[in-house]
Coordinates of C-alpha atoms in Angstrom, one line a residue:
X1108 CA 31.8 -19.7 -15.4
X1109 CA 29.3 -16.7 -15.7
X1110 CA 27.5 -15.1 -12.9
X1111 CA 23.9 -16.4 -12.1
X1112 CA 20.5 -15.7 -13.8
X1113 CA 18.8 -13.0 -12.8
X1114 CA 16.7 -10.0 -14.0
X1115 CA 18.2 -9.4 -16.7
X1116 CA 20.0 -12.9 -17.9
X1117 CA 18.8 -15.8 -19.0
X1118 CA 20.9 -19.7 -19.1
X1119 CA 19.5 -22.1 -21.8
X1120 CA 21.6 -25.3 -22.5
X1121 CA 19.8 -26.0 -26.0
X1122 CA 17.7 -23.9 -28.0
X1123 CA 13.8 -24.5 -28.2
X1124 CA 11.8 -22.4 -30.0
X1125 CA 9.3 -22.3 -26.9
X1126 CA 11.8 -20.5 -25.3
X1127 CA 10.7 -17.5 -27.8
X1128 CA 8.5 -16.9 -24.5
X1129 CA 11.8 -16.0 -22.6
X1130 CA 12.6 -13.3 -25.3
X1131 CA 8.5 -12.1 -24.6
X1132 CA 9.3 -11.7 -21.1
X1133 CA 12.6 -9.4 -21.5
X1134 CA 10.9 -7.6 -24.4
X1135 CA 7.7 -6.9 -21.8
X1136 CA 9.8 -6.2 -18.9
X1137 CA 13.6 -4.3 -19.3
X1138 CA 14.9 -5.7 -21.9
X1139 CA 18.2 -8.3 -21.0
X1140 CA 20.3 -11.2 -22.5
X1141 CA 19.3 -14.6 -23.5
X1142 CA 22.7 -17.3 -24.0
X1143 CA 22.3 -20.2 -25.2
X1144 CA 24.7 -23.1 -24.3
X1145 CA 25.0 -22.2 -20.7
X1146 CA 23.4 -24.3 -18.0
X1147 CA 21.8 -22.4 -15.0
X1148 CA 24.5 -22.5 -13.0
X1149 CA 26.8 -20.4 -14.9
X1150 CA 28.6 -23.4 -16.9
X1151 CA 29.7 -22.8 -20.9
X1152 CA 29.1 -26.1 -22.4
X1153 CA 28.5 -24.6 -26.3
X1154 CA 26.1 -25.6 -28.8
X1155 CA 27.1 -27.4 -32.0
X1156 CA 25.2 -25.5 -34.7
X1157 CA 25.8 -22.3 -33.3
X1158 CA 25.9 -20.3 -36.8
X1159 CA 23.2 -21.7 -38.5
X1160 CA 21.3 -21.1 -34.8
X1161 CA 22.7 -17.2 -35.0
X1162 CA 21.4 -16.8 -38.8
X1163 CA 18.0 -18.6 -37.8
X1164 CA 16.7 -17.1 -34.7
X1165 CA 16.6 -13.0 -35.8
X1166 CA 14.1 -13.9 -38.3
X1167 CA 12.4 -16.4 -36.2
X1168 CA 11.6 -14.3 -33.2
X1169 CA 10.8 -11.1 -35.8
X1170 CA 7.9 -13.5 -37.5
X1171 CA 6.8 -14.7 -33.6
X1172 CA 7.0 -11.7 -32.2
X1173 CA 7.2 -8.8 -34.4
X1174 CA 10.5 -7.6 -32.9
X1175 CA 14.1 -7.4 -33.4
X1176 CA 16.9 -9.2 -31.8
X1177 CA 20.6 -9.3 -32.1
X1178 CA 22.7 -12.4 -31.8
X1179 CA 25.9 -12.9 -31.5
X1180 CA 28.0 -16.2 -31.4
X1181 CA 30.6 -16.3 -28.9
X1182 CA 33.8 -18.4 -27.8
X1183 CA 35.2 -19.3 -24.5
X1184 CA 38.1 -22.4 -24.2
X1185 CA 36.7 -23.1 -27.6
X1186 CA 32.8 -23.8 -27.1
X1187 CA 30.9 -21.7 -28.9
X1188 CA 27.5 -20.3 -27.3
X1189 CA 25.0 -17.6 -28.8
X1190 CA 24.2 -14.4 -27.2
X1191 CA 20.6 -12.7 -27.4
X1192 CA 20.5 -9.2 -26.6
X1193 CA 16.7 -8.5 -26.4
X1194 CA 15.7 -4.5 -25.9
X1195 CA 12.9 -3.2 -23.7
X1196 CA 10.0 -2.0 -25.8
X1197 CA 7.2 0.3 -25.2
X1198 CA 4.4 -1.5 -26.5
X1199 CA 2.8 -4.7 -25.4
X1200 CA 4.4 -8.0 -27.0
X1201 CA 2.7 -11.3 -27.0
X1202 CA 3.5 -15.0 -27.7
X1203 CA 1.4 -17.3 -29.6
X1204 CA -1.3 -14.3 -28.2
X1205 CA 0.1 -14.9 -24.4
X1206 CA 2.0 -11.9 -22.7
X1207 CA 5.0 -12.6 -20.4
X1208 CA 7.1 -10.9 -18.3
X1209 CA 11.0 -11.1 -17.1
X1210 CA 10.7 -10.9 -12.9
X1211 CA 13.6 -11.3 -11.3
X1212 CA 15.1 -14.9 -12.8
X1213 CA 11.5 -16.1 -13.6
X1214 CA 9.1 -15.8 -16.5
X1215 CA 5.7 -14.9 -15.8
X1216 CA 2.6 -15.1 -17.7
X1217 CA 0.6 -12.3 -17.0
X1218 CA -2.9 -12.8 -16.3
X1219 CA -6.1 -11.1 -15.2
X1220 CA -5.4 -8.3 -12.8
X1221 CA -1.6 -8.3 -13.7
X1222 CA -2.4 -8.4 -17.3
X1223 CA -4.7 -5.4 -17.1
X1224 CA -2.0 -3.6 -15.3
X1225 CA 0.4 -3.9 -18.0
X1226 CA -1.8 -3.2 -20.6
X1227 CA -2.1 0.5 -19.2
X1228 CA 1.2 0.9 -18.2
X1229 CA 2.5 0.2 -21.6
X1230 CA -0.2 2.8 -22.9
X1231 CA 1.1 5.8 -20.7
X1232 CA -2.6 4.6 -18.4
X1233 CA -3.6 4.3 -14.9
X1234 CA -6.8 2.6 -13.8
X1235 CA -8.1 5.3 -12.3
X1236 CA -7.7 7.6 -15.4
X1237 CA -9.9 4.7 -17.4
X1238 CA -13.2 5.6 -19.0
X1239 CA -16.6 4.3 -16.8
X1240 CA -19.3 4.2 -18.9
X1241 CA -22.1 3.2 -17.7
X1242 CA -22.4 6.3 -15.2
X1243 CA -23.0 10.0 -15.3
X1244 CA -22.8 12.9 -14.0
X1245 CA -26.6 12.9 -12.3
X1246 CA -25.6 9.8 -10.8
X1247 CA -22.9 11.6 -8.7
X1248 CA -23.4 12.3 -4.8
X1249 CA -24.1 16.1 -4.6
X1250 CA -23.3 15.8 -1.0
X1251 CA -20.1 14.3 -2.2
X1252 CA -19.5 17.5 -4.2
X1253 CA -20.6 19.8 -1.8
X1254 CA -18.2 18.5 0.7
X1255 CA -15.6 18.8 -2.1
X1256 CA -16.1 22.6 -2.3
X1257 CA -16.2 23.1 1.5
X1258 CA -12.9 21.4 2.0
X1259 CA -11.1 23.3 -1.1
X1260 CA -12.7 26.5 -0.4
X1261 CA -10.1 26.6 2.7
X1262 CA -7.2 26.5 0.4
X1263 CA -6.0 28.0 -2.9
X1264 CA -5.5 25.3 -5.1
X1265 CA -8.0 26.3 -7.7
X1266 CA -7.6 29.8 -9.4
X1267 CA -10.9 30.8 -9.4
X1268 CA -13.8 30.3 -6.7
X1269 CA -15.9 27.5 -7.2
X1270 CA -18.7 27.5 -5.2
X1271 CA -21.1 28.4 -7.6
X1272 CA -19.7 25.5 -10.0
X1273 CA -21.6 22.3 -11.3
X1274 CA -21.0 18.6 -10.6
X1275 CA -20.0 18.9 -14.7
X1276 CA -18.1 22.2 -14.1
X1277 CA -15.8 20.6 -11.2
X1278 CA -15.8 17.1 -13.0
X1279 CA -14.1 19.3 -16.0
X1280 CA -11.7 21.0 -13.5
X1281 CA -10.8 18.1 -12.2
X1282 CA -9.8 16.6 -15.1
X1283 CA -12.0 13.7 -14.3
X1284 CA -13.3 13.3 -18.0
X1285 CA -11.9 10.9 -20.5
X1286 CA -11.5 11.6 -24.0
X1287 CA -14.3 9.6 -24.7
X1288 CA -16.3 11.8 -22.9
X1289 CA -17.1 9.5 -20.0
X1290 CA -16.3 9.7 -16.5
X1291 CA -13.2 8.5 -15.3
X1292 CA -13.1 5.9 -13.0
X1293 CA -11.4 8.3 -10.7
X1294 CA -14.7 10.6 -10.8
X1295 CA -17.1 7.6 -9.7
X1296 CA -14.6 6.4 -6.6
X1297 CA -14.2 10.1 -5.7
X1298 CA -18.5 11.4 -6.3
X1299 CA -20.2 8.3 -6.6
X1300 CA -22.7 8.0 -3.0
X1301 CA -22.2 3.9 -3.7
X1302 CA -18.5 3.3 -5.3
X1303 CA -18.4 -0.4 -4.0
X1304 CA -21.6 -1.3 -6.2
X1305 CA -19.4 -0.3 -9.1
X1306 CA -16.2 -1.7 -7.9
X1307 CA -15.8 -4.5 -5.4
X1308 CA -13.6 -3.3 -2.1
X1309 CA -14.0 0.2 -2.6
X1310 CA -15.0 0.2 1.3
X1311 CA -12.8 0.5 4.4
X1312 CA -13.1 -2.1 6.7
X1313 CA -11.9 -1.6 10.5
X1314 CA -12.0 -4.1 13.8
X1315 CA -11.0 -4.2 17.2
X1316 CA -9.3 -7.4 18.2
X1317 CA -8.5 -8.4 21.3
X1318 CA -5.8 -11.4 19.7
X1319 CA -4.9 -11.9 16.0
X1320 CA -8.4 -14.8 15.8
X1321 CA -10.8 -13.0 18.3
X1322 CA -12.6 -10.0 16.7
X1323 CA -14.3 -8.1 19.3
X1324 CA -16.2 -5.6 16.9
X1325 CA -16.3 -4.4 13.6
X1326 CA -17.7 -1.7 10.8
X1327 CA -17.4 -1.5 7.0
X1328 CA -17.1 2.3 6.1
X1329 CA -19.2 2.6 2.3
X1330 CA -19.9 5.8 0.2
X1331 CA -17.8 8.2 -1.7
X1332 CA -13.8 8.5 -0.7
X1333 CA -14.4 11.9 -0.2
X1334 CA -16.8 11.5 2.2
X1335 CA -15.3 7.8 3.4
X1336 CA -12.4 9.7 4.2
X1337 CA -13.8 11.6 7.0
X1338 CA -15.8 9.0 8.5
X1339 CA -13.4 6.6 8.6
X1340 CA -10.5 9.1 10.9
X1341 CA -14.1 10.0 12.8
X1342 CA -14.5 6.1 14.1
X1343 CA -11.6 5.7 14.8
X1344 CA -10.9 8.4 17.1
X1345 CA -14.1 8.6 18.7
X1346 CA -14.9 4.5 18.8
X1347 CA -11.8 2.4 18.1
X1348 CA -8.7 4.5 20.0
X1349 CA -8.9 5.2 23.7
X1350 CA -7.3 8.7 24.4
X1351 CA -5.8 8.8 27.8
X1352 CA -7.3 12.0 30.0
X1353 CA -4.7 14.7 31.8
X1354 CA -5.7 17.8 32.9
X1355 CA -3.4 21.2 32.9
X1356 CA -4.4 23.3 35.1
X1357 CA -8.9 22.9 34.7
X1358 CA -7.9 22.5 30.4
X1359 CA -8.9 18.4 30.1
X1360 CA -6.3 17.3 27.5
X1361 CA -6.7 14.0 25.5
X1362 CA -4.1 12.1 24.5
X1363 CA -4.5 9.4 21.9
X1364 CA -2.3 6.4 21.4
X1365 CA -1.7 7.7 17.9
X1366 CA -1.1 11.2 17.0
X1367 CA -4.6 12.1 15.1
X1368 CA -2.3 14.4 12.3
X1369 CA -0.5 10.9 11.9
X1370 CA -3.5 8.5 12.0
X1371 CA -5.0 11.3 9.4
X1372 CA -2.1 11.3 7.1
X1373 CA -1.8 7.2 6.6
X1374 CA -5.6 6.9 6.5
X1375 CA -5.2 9.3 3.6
X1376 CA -2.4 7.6 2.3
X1377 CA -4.2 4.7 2.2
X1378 CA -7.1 5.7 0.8
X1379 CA -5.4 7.7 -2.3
X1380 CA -2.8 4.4 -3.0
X1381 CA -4.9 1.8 -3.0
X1382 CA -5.5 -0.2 -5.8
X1383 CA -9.0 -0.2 -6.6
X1384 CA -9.1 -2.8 -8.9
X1385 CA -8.0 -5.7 -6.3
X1386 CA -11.8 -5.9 -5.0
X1387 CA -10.3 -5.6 -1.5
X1388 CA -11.2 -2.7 1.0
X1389 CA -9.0 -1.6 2.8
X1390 CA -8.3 -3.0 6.4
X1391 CA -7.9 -1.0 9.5
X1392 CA -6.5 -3.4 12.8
X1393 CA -6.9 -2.3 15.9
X1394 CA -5.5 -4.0 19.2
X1395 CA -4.9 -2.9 22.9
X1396 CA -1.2 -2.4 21.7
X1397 CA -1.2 -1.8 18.3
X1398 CA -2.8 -0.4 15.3
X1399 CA -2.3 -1.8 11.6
X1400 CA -3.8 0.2 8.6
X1401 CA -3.0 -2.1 5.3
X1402 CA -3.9 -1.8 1.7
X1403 CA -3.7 -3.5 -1.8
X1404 CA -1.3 -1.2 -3.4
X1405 CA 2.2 -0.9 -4.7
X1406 CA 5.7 1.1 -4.7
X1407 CA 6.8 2.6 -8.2
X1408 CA 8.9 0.4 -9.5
X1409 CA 12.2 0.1 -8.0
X1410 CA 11.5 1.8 -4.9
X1411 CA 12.1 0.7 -1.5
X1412 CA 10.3 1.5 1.7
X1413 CA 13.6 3.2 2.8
X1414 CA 12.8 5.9 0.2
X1415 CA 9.6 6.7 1.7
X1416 CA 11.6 8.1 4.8
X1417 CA 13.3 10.6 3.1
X1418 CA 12.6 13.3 0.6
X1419 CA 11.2 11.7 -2.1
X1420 CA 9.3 12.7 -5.3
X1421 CA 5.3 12.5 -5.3
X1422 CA 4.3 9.2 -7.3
X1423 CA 0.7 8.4 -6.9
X1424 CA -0.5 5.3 -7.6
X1425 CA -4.0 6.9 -8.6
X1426 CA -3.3 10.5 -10.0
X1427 CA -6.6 11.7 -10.6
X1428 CA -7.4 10.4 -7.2
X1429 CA -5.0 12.4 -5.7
X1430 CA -5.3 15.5 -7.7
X1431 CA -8.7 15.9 -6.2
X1432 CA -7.4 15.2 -2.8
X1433 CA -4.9 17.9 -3.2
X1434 CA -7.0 20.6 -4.3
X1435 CA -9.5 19.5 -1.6
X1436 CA -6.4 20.5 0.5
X1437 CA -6.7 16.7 2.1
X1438 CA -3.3 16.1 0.6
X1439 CA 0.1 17.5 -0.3
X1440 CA 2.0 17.0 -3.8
X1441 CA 5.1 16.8 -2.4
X1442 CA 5.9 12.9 -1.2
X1443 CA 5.7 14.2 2.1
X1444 CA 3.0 11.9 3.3
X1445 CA 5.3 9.4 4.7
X1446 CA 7.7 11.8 6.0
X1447 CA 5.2 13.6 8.5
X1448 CA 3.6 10.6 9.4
X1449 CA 7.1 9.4 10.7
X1450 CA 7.8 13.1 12.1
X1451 CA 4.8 13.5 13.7
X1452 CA 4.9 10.5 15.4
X1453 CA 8.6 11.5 16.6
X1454 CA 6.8 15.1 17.8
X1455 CA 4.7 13.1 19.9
X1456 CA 7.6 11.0 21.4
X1457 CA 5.7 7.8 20.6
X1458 CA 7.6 5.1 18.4
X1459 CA 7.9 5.8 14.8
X1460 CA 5.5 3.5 13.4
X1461 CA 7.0 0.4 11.3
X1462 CA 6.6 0.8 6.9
X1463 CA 6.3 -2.8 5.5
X1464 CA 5.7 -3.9 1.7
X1465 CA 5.3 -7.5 0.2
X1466 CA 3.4 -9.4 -2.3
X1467 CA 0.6 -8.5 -0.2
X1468 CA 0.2 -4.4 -0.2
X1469 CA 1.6 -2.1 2.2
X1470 CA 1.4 -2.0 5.8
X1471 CA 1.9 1.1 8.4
X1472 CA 2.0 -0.7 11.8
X1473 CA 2.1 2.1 14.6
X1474 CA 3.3 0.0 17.9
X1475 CA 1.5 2.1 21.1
X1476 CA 3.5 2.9 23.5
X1477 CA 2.3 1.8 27.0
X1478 CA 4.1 4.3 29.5
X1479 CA 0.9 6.4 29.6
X1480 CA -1.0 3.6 30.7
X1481 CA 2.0 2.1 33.1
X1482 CA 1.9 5.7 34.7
X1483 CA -2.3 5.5 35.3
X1484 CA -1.7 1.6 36.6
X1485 CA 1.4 3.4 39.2
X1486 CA -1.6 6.2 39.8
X1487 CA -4.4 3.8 40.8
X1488 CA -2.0 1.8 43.1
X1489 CA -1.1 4.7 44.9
X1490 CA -4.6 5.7 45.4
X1491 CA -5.7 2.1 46.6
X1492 CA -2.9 -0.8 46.7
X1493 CA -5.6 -3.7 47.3
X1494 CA -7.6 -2.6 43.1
X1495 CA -7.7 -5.9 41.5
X1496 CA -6.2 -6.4 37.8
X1497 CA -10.1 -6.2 36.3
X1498 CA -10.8 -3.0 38.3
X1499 CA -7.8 -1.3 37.0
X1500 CA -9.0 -2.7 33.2
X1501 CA -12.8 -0.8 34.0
X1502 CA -10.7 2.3 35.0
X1503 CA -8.4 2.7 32.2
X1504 CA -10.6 1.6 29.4
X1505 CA -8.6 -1.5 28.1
X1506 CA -8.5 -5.3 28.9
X1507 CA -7.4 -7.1 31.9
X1508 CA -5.0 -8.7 29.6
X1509 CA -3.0 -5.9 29.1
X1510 CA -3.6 -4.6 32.7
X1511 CA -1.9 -7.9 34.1
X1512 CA 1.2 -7.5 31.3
X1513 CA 1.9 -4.1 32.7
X1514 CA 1.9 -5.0 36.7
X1515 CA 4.5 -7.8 35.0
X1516 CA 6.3 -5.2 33.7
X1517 CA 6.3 -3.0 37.0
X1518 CA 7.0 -5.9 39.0
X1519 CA 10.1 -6.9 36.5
X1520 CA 11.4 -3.7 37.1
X1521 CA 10.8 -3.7 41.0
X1522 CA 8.6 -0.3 41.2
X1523 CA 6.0 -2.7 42.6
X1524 CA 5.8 -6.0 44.6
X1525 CA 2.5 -8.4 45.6
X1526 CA 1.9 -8.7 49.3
X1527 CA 0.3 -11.9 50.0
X1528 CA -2.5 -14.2 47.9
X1529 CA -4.4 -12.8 44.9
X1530 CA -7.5 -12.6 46.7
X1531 CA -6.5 -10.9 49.7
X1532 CA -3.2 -9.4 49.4
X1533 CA -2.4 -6.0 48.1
X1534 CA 0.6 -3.8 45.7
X1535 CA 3.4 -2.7 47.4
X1536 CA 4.7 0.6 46.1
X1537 CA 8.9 0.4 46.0

C-alpha cells in the first residue's frame, strides 16, 4: 500500500487521456508523480497493458502538451503499474488551451484573477511592475510627488538630492517605467490623485462597530497611497481610537489602545501587501475591544505566519510599491515589519496582537487591553460610588456595554460589590 495523494502524487486506477490535465497541473505547479494502477487510497491493483501504456504516453503528452515525461513500469506482488515522473517547468503549460495547477491533492483550473497571477509569475512579473497605458506622467498628483520628496528628503536613500527633480525624473528613479515606456502600475497606485478610478479597491475602508452587524460609523480613505497612507493612521488616531488621558507631573500624556508606531507599521504593511488587483480596499475594524486591519494579499509561497515573527527575509508582494515606500523612508527593507509591530506592542505591555492568514487575505487583530479602562472605572467609584453604568460610559469615552462588562469583571474578582437596587443603591469599594 503506498502513502496517500498529496502535492506531489497522484492515484489513477485506469488511464484516460483526460487525465493529461493531471500531468498540466504538476507541470504548472512543482513538478510530481502520476501512477497509474493505484486507487486513491494507496491500493496497487496493476494495469493490464502496462507496456504498450509506457511506450504510448511520452509521445502522447509531448504532442498535448509540448513537454517531456518519463515513465516507468513497475512491479509489486506481480501487478504491474506505470510511474509518471512529471518536472516543474518554468513556462506556462496549457491543455486543450486550459491551464491547471497541482494544489495540495487537487487539480485546479486556473481562471481569471488566479490565471493572471500565474501568467506573471511564470514570466519573472509582478502586477504592480505591469505596464498602464492609458496614463501619463501629467496625469500624476504633484501633491503626491511633493509629499514624496518631503518624506525622502529626511532620509538617505537616494544618492543624490532630489528636490529639484521632475514627476518624470523621480518616476525614472524609481524605476516606475516599463520597458515599453509606460508607467507601471506601481507609478499610478503610488502618484495617481484618483487610483480607485483605475483600479477598483484601491481605497481603504474603516468603521467603528459597536457588535460584528451594527456599524456605528464609517469613511472610505481615496487618493494616492502615498498620500492615503497618512490620512488613513491620521483617522484613526484622532477619530476611531480613544487614547486614555494621565498626567505626569502638569505633562498630559495620552495613551492609545494601540501603540501608534504599531498601528503605523501594519497600516503600512497593509497598504504595500495588498493585492491590488482583487478590487477590494482594504478594511480597517474597529470595536470597543478590538481593532482588525485586513487585506487581500498573500505569503510567498511556502511561508507560514510563524516566519513573520522571526527574522525573516524582505519579500514584498508589490516591489515597486515598496521600493518607493522605502526610499520615502515609510518603510524598511529588512522583513522587519512584523517583527516591530509584535515588539512594539510588547514595549507597550499591551498583548501582542494575533497574525492570521487564509483563503481570505491576512489579518492583524490587536486585542485591547482593558486594565486602563478597569483602573479609570475603580477611579470614578472612588470619587462617587452611587455613578451609574451610562455616566461612567460619558466619562471614559466608550459604551455602556463595555462599562457594565468591566464592573462584571471587578465584581468577579471582589474589588467591588453593589449595595442595594440599581436605581438607588451604590458601589462598594473592597
Amino acid at each position: 500500500m503506498m502513502t496517500l495523494e498529496n502535492q506531489n502524487t497522484e492515484y489513477k486506477e485506469n488511464w484516460r487521456d483526460e487525465y493529461i490535465k493531471w500531468i498540466c497541473g504538476f507541470a504548472n505547479a512543482n513538478g510530481g508523480t502520476m501512477y497509474i494502477g493505484i486507487d486513491d487510497k494507496g491500493n496497487i491493483n496493476g494495469i493490464a497493458d502496462s507496456k504498450k501504456l509506457a511506450e504510448d504516453l511520452p509521445n502522447k503528452v509531448k504532442d498535448i502538451l509540448g513537454i517531456l515525461v518519463d515513465v516507468n513500469i513497475k512491479k509489486d506482488e506481480g501487478k504491474e503499474f506505470l510511474e509518471i515522473i512529471v518536472d516543474a517547468y518554468p513556462y506556462p503549460v496549457n491543455f486543450k488551451g486550459k491551464y491547471y495547477y497541482r494544489s495540495g491533492a487537487t487539480n485546479q483550473e486556473l481562471k481569471g484573477g488566479a490565471l493572471d497571477k500565474f501568467l506573471l509569475k511564470k514570466q519573472g512579473l509582478k502586477w504592480d511592475g505591469t505596464p498602464e497605458p492609458y496614463t501619463k506622467p501629467k496625469d500624476l498628483s504633484h501633491s503626491a510627488f511633493e509629499l514624496f520628496k518631503e518624506k525622502a528628503s529626511q532620509t538617505e536613500r537616494f544618492d543624490e538630492n532630489i528636490q529639484d527633480d521632475s514627476s518624470e525624473d523621480l518616476l525614472e528613479k524609481l524605476n516606475l517605467i516599463a520597458p515599453d515606456g509606460n508607467l507601471k502600475k506601481a507609478a499610478i497606485l503610488l502618484f495617481h490623485p484618483k487610483p480607485d478610478k483605475l483600479f477598483t479597491g484601491a481605497t481603504t475602508k474603516i468603521g467603528f462597530f459597536r457588535t460584528d452587524d451594527d456599524l456605528a460609523f464609517q469613511d472610505e480613505v481615496r487618493g494616492s497611497l502615498i498620500e492615503q497612507s497618512d490620512k488613513v493612521i491620521d483617522l484613526l488616531l484622532t477619530k476611531y481610537l480613544k487614547a486614555q488621558i494621565t498626567y505626569d507631573g502638569l505633562q498630559r500624556k495620552e495613551n492609545f489602545p494601540v501603540p501608534p508606531t504599531a498601528l503605523r507599521e501594519t497600516v503600512l504593511n497593509a497598504i504595500v501587501h495588498k493585492d491590488y488587483s482583487s478590487g477590494i480596499p482594504i478594511q480597517i475594524s474597529v470595536y470597543d475591544d478590538k481593532l482588525i486591519i485586513w487585506n487581500e494579499g498573500e505569503l510567498p509561497e511556502d511561508w507560514t505566519v510563524a516566519k513573520l515573527k522571526v527574522k525573516h527575509p524582505s519579500r514584498p508582494y508589490n516591489p515597486d510599491i515598496a521600493n518607493a515606500f522605502f526610499r520615502s523612508g515609510l518603510i524598511e527593507s529588512w522583513g522587519r515589519g512584523t517583527i516591530k509591530i509584535l515588539n512594539e506592542a510588547k514595549l507597550a505591555k499591551i498583548p501582542v496582537p494575533n497574525f492570521k492568514y487564509d483563503d481570505s487575505g491576512f489579518y492583524v487583530i490587536f486585542d485591547f487591553e482593558e486594565k486602563s479602562l478597569e483602573q479609570g472605572v475603580f477611579e470614578l467609584l472612588k470619587s462617587n460610588s452611587k455613578l451609574t453604568a451610562a455616566k461612567m460610559a460619558e466619562e471614559l469615552s466608550v459604551n455602556e456595554r463595555t462599562i457594565k462588562r468591566i464592573l462584571k469583571s471587578l465584581q468577579e474578582s471582589n474589588r467591588i460589590i453593589r449595595i442595594g437596587n440599581n436605581r438607588s443603591g451604590e458601589w462598594k469599594i473592597l
